[in-house]
Coordinates of C-alpha atoms in Angstrom, one line a residue:
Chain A
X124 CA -124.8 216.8 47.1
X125 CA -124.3 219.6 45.0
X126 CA -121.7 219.9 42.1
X127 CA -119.0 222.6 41.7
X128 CA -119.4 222.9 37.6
X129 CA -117.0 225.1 36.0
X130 CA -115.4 224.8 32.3
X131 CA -111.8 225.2 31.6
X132 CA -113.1 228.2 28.9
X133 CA -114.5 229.6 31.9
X134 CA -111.3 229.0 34.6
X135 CA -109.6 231.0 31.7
X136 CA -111.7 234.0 32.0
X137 CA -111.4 233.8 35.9
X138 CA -107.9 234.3 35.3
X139 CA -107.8 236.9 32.0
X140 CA -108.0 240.1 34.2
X141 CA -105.3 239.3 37.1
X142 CA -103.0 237.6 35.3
X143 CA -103.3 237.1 31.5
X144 CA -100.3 235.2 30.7
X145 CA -101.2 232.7 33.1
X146 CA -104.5 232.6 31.1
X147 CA -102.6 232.2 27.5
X148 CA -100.8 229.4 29.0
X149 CA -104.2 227.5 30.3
X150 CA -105.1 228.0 27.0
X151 CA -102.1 226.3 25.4
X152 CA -102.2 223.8 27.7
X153 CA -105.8 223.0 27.1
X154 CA -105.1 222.7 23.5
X155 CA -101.9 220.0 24.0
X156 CA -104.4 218.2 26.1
X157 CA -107.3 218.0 23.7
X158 CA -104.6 217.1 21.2
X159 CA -103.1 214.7 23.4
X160 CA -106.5 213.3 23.8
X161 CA -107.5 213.1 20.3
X162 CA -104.8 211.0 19.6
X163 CA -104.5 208.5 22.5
X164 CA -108.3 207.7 22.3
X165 CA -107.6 207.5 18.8
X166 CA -105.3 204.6 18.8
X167 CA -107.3 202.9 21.8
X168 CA -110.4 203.0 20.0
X169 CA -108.4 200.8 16.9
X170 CA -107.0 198.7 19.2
X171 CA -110.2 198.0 21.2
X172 CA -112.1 197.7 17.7
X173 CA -109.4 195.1 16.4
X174 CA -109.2 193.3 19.6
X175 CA -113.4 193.0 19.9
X176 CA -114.2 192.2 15.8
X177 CA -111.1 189.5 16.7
X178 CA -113.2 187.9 19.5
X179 CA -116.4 187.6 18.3
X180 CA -115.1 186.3 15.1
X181 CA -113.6 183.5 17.8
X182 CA -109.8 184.8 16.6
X183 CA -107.6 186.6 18.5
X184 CA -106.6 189.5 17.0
X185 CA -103.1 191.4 17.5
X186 CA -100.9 189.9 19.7
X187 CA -97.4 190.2 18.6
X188 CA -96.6 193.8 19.4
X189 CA -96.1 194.4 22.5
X190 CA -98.6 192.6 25.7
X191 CA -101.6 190.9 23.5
X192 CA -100.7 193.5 21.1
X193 CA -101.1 197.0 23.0
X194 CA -98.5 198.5 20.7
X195 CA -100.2 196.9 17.7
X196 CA -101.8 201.3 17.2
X197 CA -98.4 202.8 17.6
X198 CA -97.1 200.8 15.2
X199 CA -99.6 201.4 12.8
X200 CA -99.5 204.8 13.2
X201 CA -96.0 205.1 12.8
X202 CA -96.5 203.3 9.3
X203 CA -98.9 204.8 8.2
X204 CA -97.2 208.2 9.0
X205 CA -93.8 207.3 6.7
X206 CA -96.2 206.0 3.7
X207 CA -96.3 208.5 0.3
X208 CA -98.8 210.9 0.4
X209 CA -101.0 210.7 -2.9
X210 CA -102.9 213.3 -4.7
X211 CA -104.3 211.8 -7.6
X212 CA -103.8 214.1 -11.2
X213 CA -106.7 216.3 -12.6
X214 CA -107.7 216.1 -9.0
X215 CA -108.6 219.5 -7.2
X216 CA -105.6 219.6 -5.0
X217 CA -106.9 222.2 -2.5
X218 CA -110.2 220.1 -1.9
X219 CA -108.3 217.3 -1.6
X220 CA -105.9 218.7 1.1
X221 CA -109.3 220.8 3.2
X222 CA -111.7 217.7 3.0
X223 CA -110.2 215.6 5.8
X224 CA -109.2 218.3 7.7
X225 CA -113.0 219.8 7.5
X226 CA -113.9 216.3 8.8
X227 CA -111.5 216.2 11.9
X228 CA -112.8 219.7 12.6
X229 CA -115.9 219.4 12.8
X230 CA -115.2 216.1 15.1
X231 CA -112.4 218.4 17.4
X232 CA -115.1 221.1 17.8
X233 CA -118.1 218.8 19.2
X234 CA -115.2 217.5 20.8
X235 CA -114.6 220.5 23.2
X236 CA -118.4 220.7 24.5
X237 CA -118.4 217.1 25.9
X238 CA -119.0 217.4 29.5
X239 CA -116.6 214.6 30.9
X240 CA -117.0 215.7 34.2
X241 CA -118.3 218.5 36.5
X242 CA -114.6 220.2 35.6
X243 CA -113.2 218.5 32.7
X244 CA -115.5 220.4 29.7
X245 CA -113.7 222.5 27.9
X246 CA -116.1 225.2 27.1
X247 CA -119.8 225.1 28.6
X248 CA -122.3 226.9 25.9
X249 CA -125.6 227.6 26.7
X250 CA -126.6 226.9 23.4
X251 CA -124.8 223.3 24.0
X252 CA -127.2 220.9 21.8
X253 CA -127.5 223.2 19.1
X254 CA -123.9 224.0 18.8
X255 CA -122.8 220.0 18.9
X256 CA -125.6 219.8 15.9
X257 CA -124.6 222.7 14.1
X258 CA -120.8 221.8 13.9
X259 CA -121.1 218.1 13.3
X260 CA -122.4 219.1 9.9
X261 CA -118.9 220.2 9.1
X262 CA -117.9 216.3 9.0
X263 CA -120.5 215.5 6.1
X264 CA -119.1 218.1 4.0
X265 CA -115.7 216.7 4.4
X266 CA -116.9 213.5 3.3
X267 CA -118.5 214.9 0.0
X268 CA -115.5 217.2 -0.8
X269 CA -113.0 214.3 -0.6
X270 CA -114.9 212.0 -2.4
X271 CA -115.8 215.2 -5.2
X272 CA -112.1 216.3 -5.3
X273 CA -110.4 212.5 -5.9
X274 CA -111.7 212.5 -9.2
X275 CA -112.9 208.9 -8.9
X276 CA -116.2 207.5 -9.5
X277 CA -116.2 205.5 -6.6
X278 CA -115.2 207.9 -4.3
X279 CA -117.9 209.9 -5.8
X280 CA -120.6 207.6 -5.2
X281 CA -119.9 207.1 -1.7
X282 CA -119.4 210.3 -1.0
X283 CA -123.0 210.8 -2.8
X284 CA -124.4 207.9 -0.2
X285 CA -122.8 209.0 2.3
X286 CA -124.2 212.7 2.0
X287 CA -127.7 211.1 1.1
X288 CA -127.5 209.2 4.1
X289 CA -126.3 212.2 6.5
X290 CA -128.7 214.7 5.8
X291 CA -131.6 212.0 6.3
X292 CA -130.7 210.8 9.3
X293 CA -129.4 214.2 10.9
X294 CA -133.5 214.5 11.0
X295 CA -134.3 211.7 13.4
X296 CA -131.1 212.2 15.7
X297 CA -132.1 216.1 16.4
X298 CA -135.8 214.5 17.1
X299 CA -134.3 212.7 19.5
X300 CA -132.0 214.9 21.1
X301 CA -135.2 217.2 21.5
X302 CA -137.1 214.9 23.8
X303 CA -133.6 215.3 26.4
X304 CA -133.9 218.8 25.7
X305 CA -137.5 219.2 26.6
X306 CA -137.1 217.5 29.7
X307 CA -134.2 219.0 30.8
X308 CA -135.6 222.7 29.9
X309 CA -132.4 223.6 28.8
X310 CA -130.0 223.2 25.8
X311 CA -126.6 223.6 28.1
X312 CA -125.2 220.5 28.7
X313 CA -123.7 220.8 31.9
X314 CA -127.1 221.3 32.8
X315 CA -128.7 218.4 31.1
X316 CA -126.3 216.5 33.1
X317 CA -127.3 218.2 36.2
X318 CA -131.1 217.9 35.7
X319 CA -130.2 214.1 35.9
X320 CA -129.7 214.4 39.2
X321 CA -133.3 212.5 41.0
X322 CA -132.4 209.9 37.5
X323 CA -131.3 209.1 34.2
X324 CA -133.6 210.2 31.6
X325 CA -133.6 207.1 30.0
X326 CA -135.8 205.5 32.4
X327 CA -137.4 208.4 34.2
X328 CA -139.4 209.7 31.2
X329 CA -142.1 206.8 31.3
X330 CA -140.9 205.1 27.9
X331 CA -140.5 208.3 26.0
X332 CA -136.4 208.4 26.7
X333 CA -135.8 204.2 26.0
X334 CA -137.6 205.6 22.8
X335 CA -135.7 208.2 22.0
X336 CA -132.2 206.8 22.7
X337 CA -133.1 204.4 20.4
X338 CA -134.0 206.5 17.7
X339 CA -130.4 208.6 18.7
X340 CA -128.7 205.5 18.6
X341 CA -129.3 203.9 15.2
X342 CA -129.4 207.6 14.1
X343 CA -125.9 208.1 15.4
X344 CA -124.9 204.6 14.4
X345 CA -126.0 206.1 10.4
X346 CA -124.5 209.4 11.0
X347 CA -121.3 208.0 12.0
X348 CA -120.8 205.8 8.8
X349 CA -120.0 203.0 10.8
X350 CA -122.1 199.0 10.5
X351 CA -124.9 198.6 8.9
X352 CA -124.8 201.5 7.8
X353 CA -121.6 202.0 6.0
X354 CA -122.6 202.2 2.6
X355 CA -120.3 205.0 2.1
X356 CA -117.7 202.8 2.0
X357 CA -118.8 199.1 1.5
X358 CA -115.4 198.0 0.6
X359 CA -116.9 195.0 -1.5
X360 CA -119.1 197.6 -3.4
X361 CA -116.9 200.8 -3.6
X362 CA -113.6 199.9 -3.1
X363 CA -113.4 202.1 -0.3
X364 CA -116.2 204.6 -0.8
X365 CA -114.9 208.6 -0.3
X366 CA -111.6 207.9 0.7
X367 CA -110.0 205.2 -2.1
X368 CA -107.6 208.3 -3.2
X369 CA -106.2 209.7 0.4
X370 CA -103.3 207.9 1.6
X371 CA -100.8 208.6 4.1
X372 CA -101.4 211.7 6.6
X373 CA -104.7 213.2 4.5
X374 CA -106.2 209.4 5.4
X375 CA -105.3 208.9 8.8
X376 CA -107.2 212.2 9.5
X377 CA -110.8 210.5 8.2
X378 CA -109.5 207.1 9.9
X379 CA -109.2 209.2 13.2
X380 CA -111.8 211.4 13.0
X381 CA -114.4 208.3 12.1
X382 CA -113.2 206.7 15.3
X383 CA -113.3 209.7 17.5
X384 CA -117.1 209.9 15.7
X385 CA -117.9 207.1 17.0
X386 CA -116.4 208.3 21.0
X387 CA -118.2 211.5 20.0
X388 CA -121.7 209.6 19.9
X389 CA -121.2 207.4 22.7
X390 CA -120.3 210.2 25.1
X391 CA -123.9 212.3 23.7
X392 CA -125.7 209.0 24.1
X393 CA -124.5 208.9 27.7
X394 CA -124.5 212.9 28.2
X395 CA -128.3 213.0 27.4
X396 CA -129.7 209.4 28.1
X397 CA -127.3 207.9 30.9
X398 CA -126.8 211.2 33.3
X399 CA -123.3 212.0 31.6
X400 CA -120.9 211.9 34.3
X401 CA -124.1 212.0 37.3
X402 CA -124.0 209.0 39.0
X403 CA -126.6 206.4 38.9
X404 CA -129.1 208.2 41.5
X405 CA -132.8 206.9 42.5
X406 CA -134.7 210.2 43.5
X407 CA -134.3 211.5 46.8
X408 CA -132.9 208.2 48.1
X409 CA -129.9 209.3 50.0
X410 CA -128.4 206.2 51.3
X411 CA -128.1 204.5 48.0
X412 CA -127.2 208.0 46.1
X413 CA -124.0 208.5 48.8
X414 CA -122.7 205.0 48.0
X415 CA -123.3 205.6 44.4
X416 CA -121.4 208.9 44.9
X417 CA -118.5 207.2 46.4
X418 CA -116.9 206.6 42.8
X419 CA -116.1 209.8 40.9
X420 CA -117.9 211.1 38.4
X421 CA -115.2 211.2 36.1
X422 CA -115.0 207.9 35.9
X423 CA -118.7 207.4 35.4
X424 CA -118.7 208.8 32.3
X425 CA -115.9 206.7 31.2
X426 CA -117.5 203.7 32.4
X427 CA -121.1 205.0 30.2
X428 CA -119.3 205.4 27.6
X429 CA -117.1 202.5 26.8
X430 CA -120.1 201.0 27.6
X431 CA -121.7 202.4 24.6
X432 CA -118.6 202.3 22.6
X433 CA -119.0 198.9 22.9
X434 CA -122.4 198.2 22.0
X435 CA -121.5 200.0 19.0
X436 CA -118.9 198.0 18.4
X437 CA -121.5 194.9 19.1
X438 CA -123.6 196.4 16.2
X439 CA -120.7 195.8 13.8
X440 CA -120.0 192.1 14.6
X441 CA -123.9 191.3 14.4
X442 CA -126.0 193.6 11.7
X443 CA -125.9 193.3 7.5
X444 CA -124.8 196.0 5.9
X445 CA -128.1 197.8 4.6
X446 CA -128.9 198.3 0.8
X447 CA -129.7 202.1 -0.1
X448 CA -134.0 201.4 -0.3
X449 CA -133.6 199.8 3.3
X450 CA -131.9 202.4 4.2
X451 CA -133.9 205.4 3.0
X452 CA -137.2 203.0 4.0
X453 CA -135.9 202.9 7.6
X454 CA -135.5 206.4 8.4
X455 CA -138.3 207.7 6.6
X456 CA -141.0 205.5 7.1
X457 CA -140.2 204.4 10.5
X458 CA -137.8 206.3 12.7
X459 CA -138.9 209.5 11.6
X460 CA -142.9 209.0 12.2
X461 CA -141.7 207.3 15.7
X462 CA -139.6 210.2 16.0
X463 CA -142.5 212.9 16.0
X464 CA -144.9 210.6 18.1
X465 CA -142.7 209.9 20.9
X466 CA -141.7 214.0 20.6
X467 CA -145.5 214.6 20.8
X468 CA -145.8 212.1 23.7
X469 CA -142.8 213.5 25.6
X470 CA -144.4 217.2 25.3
X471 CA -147.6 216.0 26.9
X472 CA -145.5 214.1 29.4
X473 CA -143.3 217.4 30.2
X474 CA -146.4 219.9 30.1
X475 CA -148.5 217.5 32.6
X476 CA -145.8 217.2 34.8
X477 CA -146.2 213.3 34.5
X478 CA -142.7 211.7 34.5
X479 CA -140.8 210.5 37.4
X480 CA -139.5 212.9 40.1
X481 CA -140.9 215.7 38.2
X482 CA -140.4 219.0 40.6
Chain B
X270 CA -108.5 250.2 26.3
X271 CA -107.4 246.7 25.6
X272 CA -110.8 244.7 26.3
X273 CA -112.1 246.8 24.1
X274 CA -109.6 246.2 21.1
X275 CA -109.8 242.9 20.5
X276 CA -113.7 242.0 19.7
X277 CA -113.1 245.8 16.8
X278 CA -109.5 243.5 16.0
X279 CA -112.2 240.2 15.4
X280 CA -114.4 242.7 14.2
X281 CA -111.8 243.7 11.3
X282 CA -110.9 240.2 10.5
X283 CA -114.2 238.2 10.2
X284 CA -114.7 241.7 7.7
X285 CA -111.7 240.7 6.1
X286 CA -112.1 237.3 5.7
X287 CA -115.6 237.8 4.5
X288 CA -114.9 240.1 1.9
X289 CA -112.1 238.0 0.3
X290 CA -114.4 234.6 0.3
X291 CA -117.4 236.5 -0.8
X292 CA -115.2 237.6 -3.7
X293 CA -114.1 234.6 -4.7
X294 CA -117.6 233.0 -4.5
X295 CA -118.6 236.1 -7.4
X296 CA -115.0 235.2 -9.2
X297 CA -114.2 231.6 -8.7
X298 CA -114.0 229.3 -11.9
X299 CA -114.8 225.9 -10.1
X300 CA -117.7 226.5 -8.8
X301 CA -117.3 223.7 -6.0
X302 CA -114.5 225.9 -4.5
X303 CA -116.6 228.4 -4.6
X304 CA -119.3 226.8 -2.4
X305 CA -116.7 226.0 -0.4
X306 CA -115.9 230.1 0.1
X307 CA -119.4 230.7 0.5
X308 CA -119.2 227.9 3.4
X309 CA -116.4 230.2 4.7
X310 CA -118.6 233.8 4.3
X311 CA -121.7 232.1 6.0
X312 CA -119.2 230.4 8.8
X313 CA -117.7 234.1 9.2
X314 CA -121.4 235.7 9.7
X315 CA -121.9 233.3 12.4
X316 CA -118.3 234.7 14.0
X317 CA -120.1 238.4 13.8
X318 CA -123.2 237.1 15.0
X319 CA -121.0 235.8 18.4
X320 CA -119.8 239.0 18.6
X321 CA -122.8 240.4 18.7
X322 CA -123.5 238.4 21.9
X323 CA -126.0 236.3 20.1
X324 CA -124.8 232.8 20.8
X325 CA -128.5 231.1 19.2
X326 CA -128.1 232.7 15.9
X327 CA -124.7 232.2 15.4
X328 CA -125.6 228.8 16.6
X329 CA -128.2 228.6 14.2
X330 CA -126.8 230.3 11.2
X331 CA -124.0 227.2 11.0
X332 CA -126.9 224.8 11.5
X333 CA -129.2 226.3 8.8
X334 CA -126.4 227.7 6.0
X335 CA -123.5 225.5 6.5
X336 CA -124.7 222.2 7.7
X337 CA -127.5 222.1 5.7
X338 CA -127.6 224.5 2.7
X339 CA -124.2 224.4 1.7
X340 CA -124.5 220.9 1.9
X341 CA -127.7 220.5 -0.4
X342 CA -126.0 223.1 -3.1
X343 CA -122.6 220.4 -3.1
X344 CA -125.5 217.9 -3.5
X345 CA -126.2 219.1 -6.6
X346 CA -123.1 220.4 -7.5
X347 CA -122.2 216.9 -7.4
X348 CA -124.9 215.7 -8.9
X349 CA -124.6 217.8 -12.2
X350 CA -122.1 216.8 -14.7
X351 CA -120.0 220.6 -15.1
X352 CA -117.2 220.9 -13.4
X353 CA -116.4 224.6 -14.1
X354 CA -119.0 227.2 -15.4
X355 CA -119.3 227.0 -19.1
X356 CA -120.4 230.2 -20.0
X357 CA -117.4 232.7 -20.7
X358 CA -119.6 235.6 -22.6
X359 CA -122.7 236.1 -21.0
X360 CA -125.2 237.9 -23.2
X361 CA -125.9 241.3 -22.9
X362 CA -129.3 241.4 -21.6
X363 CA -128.1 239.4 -18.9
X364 CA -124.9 241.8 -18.2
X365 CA -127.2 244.9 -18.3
X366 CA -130.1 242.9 -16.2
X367 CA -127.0 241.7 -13.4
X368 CA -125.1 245.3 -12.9
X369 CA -128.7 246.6 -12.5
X370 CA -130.0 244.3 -9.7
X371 CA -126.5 244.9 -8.2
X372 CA -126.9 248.1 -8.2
X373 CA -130.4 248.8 -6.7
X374 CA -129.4 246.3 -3.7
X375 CA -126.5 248.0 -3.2
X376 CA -128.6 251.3 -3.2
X377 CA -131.1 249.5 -1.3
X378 CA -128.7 248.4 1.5
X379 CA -126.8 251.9 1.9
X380 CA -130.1 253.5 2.1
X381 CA -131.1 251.2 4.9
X382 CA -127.9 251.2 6.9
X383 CA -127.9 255.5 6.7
X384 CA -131.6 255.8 7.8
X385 CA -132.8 255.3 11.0
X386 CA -135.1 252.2 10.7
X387 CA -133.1 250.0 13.0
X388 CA -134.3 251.9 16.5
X389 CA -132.7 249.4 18.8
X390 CA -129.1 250.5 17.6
X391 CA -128.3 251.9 21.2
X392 CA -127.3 249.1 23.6
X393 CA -129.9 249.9 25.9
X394 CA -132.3 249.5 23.4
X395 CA -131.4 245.5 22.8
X396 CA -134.3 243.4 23.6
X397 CA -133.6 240.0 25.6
X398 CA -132.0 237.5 23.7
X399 CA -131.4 233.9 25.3
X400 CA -133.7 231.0 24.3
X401 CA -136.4 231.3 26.5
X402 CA -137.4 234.5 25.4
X403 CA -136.7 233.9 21.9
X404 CA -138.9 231.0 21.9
X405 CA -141.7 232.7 23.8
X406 CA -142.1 235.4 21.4
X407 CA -142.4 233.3 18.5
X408 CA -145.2 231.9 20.5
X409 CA -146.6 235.7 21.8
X410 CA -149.9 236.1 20.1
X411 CA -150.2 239.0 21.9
X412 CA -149.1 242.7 20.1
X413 CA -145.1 242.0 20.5
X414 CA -145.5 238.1 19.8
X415 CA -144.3 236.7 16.8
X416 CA -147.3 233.9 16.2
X417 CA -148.6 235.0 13.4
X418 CA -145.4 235.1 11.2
X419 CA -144.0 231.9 12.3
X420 CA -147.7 229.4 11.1
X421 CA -147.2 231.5 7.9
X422 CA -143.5 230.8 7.3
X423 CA -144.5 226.7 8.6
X424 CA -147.4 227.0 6.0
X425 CA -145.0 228.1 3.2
X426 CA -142.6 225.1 4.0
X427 CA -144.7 222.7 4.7
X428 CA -146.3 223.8 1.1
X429 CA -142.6 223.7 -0.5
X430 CA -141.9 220.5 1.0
X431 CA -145.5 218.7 -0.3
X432 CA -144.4 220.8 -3.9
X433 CA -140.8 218.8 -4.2
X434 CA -142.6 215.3 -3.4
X435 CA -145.0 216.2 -6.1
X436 CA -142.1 217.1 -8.1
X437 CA -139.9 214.0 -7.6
X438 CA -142.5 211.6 -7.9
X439 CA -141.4 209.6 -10.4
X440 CA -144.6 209.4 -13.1
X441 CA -144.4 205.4 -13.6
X442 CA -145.7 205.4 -10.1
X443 CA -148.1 207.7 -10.4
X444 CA -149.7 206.3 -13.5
X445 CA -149.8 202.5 -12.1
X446 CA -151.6 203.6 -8.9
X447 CA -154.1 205.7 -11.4
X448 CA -154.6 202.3 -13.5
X449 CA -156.1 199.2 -12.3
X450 CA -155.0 195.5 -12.1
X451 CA -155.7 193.1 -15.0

């Protein structure tokens, strides 16, 4: 089975020449969509977080607003929306105001290369991997502005952590994504997916891709801010790390775009380890690969990543928050020398041709 | 006529908005805001580089300057205790010293852009430029391969990295490995 891919960037170019209105209009659609988007995952993602951390703390969780508390988001949204937006004096006002919007861009623009399925990516780069690297560095400098421009020593400190922490474990994450990218032979993600086709890498690359999703996983898990790693904001520690000053609008954009972070990394972990939105295929096994094709591949990739939205979430209920030696220890005495081994391994693996279903 | 306006009409404004950051990087007072123009100037190279149908660079260029060395200099922005630059008067060695370096790159550059060193100006002339054959010719030993540059340039990191461990080693350390128990 072959797939039709084709990005909305490049359904727009189709139609530029013929009929460029229509093409403005795709555009403008697309953008209400990814906004749309943005903001319904958004307020799922709180709920589901609220609802899980309720449940494995044997509570459970919102339940008056609306069905077991569906609206509980909407509500808080809406609050959070009418509250007094703050900008603290002898503060750099214009910092203040560009730091959380710096974050949520850098967020919107990985954003648009997910490949959600064979038609639903928004623009397909062939420099894909790079480009979801390269932009996602926009976030930590929204993190370090804010926490700069609130004039407030915690805020700074976080912000400080948080940057230390970034920058450190950017290192072993692009180690990781490397090993996908050298099995794959290309940095496009549309094709990573597609090169998924006989299997997932996570089990096809004899050991070296369990490896490296872990690595991309606690890597992620650091990048993101979130448990055990969120020492940019311990709120017994720091208040509330980088954002203690924002209020209102300013703070539900870091709110949003640290959730949406976290959706961000689940759908890469998926993208590169899990086959993305390719089903679950064995080889050349036909029989089973039909049935498996059966369920769209849309919702595959939902399925992957909730999946791993979840185990993220798992991560919260479960790990210690780290201290700032543990933390520095772990990534450069141990993921990072496990990082350039299994990279070493996986080139041998690649150049020998010795992985499974290797053409 | 108009396919051909719009990238010159990009052209203009990533110009545009270059010029105007850059400026206020030289001018700026807080010198945070102006690492955050200079985040702006490198982000708007990138937009050329696009233009320029090279996707990797531009890639590579917000990788490199923004994500990582704009990031280092807020670092230590952040980590040193001014908040605006200090120094009103500079002396005048250093005025007559600044205007001159200025000068001679600005020479330099004019002189470079007039002559005719770049040869592969014509379109024809542009060499591949995906991935692939990036990447093999920083691996080409042979008389168009880049190998030879690119060990030096991993020697001279790999020595600047080993110099800043050196550097931030704090001394207690060294000087309790040096002496021995009891």
């Amino acid at each position: 089975m072959s797939w039709q891919v084709k990005s909305i960037a490049e359904r727009t170019g189709d139609l530029l020449p013929g009929s460029p209105w229509t093409a403005v209009l795709y555009v403008l659609l697309t953008i209400l969509a990814v906004t749309a988007f943005v903001t319904v995952a958004g307020l799922v993602l709180i709920y589901a977080e609220r609802k899980i951390a309720a449940h494995f703390q044997c509570r459970v969780g919102p339940m008056r607003v609306g069905w077991h508390g569906v609206l509980q988001s909407i509500a808080d949204a809406i609050k959070l929306l009418m509250k007094e937006d703050i900008v603290p004096r002898d503060a750099d006002a214009l910092l203040h105001i560009l730091a959380p919007v710096l974050s949520f861009a850098g967020m919107l623009l990985v954003m648009i290369a997910l490949p959600m399925s064979p038609t639903v990516q928004v623009s397909d780069m062939n420099i894909g991997v790079l480009y979801v690297t390269a932009v996602s560095g926009l976030g930590v400098l929204g993190i370090l502005l804010g926490g700069w421009s609130s004039n407030n020593k915690w805020s700074l400190l976080g912000a400080m952590r948080a940057g230390a922490q970034i920058i450190s474990y950017e290192v072993s994450a692009t180690l990781a994504l490397l090993v996908v990218v050298l099995f794959a032979g290309t940095l496009q993600l549309s094709g990573i997916v597609q090169s998924q086709e006989t299997g997932w890498w996570i089990w096809r690359a004899h050991g070296c891709g369990i490896v490296a999703f872990a690595i991309f996983l606690i890597a992620g898990t650091a990048e993101i801010n979130r448990t055990p790693f969120d020492l940019a904001e311990g709120e017994s520690e720091l208040t509330a790390g980088f954002h203690t000053e924002y209020s209102g609008l300013r703070f539900s954009f870091f709110f949003l775009s640290e959730f949406l972070n976290m959706f961000v990394l689940a759908a890469m972990a998926s993208t590169l380890f899990f086959g993305g939105w390719m089903p679950l295929h064995i080889g050349h096994f036909a029989g089973f690969n039909g049935i498996m094709d059966l369920l769209p591949p849309g919702l595959w990739f939902t399925l992957k990543t909730t999946a791993m939205i979840f185990l993220i979430m798992w991560f919260r209920w479960t790990f210690p928050r780290l201290r700032v030696d543990q933390l520095m220890r772990l990534e450069w005495k141990i993921l990072l020398p496990i990082g350039f081994v299994n990279l070493f391994v996986s080139a041998a693996c690649v150049v020998t041709g010795f992985y499974f279903f290797a053409q | 006529m108009l396919a051909s306006a719009i990238p010159t009409l990009i052209f203009y404004l990533l110009a545009a908005i270059s010029l105007t950051l850059a400026w206020s990087v030289v001018t700026g007072r807080r010198i945070l805001r102006a690492a955050v123009s200079l985040m702006g100037v490198l982000g708007a190279s990138a937009g050329l580089y696009l233009l320029l149908d090279s996707p990797f660079l531009a890639g590579v260029q917000v990788l490199v300057y923004v994500g990582g060395i704009v990031v280092l200099l807020v670092f230590a922005v952040m980590l040193t205790r001014t908040t605006e630059l200090l120094e009103d008067h500079p002396t005048r060695l250093r005025q007559i010293v600044g205007s001159a370096v200025a000068t001679g790159f600005f020479l330099l550059s004019y002189f470079m852009m007039t002559s005719d060193v770049f040869a592969s100006r014509t379109l024809s002339a542009l060499p591949k430029n995906d991935v692939a054959a990036i990447g093999r010719a920083l691996l080409d030993t042979g008389e168009h391969g880049y190998a030879l540059p690119f060990e030096v340039v991993s020697l001279l990191l790999l020595a600047a990295m080993i110099g800043g461990i050196v550097i931030a080693r704090k001394p207690t350390a060294l000087a309790k490995s040096e002496v021995p128990h009891g």
